[in-house]
XYZ file of N, CA and C in Angstrom:
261
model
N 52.547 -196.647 52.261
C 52.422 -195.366 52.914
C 53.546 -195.228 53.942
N 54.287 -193.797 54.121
C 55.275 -193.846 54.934
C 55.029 -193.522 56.378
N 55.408 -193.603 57.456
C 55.465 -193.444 59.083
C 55.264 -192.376 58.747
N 54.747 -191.650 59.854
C 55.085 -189.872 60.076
C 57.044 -189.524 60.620
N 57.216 -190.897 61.345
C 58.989 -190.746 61.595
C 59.227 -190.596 59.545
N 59.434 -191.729 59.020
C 59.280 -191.501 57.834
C 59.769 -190.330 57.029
N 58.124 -190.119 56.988
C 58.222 -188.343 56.609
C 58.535 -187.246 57.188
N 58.761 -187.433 58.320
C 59.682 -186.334 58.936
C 61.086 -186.529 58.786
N 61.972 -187.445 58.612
C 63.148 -187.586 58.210
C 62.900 -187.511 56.961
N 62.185 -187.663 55.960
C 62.431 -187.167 54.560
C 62.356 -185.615 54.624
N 61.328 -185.151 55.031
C 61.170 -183.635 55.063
C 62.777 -182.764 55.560
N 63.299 -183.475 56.442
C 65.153 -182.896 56.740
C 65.736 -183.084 56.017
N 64.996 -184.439 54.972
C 66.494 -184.616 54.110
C 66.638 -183.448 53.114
N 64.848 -183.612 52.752
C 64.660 -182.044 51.665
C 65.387 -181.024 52.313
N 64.750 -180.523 53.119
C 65.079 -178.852 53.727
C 66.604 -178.903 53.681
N 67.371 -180.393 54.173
C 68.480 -180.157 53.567
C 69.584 -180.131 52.656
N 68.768 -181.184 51.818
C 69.346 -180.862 50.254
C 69.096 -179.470 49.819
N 67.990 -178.938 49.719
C 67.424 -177.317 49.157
C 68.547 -176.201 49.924
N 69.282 -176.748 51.152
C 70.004 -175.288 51.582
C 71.562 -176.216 51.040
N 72.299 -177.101 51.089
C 73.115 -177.089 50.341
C 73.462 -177.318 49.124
N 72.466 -177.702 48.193
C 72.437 -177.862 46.561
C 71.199 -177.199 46.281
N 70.801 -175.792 46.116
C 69.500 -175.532 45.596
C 69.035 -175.957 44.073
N 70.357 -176.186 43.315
C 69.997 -176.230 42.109
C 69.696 -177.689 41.811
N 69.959 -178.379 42.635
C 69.971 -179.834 42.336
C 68.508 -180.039 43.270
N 68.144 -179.544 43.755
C 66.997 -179.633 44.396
C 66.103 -179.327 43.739
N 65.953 -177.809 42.517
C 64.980 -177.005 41.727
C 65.269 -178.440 40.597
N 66.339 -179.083 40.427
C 66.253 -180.039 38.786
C 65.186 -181.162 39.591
N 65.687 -181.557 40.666
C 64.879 -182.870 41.095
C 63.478 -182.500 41.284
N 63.105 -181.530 41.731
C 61.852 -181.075 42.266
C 60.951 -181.213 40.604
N 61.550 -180.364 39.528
C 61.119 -180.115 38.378
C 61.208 -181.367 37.614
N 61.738 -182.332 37.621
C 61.832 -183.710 36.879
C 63.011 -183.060 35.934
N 63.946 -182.429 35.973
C 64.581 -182.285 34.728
C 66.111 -182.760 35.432
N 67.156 -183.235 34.063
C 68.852 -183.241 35.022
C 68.983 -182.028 34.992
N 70.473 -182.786 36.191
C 71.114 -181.471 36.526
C 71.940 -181.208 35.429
N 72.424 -180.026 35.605
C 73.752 -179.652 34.752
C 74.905 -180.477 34.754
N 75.259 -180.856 33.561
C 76.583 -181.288 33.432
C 77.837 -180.842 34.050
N 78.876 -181.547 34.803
C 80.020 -180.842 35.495
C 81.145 -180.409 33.746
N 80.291 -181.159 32.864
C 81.422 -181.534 31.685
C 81.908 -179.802 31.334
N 81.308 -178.952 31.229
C 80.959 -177.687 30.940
C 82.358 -177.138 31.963
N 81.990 -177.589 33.283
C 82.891 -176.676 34.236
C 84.095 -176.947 34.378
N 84.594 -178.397 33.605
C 85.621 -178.833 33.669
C 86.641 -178.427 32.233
N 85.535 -177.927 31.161
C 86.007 -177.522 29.788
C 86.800 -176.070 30.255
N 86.202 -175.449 31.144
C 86.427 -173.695 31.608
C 87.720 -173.895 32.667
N 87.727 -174.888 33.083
C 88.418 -174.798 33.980
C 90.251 -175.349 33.528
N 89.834 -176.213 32.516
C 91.144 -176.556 31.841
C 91.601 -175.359 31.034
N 90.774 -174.435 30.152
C 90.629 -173.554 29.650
C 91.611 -172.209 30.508
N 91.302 -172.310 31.867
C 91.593 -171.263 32.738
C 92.983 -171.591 33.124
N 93.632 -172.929 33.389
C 94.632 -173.881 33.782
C 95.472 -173.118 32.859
N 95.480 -173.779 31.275
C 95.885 -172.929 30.005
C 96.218 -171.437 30.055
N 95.264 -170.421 30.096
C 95.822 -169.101 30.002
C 96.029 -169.124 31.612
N 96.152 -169.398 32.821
C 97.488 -169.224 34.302
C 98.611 -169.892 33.780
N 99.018 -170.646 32.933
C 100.396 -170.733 32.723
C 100.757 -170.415 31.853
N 99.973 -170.023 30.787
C 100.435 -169.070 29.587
C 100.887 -167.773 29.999
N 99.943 -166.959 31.655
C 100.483 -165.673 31.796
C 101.821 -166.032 32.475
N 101.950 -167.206 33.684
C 103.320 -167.434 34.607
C 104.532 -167.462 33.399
N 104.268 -167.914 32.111
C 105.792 -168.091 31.482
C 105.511 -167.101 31.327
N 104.705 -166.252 30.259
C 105.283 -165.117 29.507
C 105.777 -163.843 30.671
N 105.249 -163.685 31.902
C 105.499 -162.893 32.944
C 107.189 -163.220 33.264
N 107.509 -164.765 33.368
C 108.919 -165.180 33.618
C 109.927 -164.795 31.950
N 109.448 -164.757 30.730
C 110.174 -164.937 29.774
C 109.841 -162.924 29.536
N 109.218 -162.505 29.668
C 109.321 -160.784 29.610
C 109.131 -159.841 31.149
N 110.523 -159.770 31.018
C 110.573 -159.412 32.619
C 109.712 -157.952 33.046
N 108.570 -158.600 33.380
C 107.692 -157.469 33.880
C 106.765 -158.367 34.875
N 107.160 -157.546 36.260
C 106.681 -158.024 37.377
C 105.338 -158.506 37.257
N 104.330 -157.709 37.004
C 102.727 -157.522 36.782
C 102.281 -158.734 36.088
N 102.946 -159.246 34.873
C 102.514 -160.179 34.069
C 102.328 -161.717 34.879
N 103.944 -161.734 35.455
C 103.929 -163.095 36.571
C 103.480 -163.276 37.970
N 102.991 -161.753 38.504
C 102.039 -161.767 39.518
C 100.729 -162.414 39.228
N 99.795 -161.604 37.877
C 98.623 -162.613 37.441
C 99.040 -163.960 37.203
N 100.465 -164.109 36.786
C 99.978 -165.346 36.609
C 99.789 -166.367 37.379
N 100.709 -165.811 38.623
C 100.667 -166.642 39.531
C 99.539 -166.917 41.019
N 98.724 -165.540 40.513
C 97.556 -165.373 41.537
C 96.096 -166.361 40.447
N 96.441 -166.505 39.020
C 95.590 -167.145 38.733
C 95.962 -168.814 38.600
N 97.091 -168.808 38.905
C 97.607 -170.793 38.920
C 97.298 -171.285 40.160
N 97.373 -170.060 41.440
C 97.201 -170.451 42.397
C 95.227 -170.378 42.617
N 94.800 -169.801 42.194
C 93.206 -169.729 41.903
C 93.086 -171.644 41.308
N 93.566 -171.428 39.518
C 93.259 -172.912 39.464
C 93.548 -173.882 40.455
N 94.438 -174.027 41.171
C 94.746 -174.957 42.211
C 94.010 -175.231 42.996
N 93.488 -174.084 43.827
C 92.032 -174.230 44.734
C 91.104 -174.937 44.365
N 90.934 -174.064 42.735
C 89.539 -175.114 42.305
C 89.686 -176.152 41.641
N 90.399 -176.410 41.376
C 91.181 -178.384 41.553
C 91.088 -178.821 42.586
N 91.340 -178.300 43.963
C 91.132 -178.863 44.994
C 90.236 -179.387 46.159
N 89.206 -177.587 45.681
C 87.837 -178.321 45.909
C 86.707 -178.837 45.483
N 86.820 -178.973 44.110
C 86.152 -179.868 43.107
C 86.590 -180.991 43.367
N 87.108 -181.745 43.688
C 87.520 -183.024 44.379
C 87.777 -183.405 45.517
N 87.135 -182.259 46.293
C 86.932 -182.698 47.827
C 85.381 -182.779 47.874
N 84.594 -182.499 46.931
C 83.152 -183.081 47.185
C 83.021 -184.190 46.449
């Protein structure tokens, strides 16, 4: 049986897993896994792919618009390369 200290430091740990991972909180709570990252990493290479497919073709057909997306979406992938591996 646990202390009431115990269970009151478990009860923070909940309240604070549930406000920064709710979903990992609803899988644990429910007995089921979580979601695979494998999924977000397929979309995300996926996304990597067409930002430098638009940066060349924007650089190889000179039209401003094309290498603006492309470069607002290489710089998008970058972020989320960056903070997917800062957690």
């Amino acid at each position: 049986m646990l202390s009431h200290h115990d269970r009151t430091e478990l009860e923070k740990i909940e309240r604070s897993l549930e406000l920064s991972d709710p979903d990992l909180a609803a899988a644990l709570r429910d007995g089921r896994r979580p979601r695979s990252r494998a999924l977000r990493g397929v979309f995300l290479v996926v996304f990597d792919v067409i930002a430098v497919t638009l940066l060349v073709t924007g650089l190889v057909v000179p039209d401003p618009g094309v290498t603006l997306c492309g470069i607002i979406a290489l710089t998008g992938t970058v972020w989320t390369h960056v903070a997917r591996h800062r957690i």
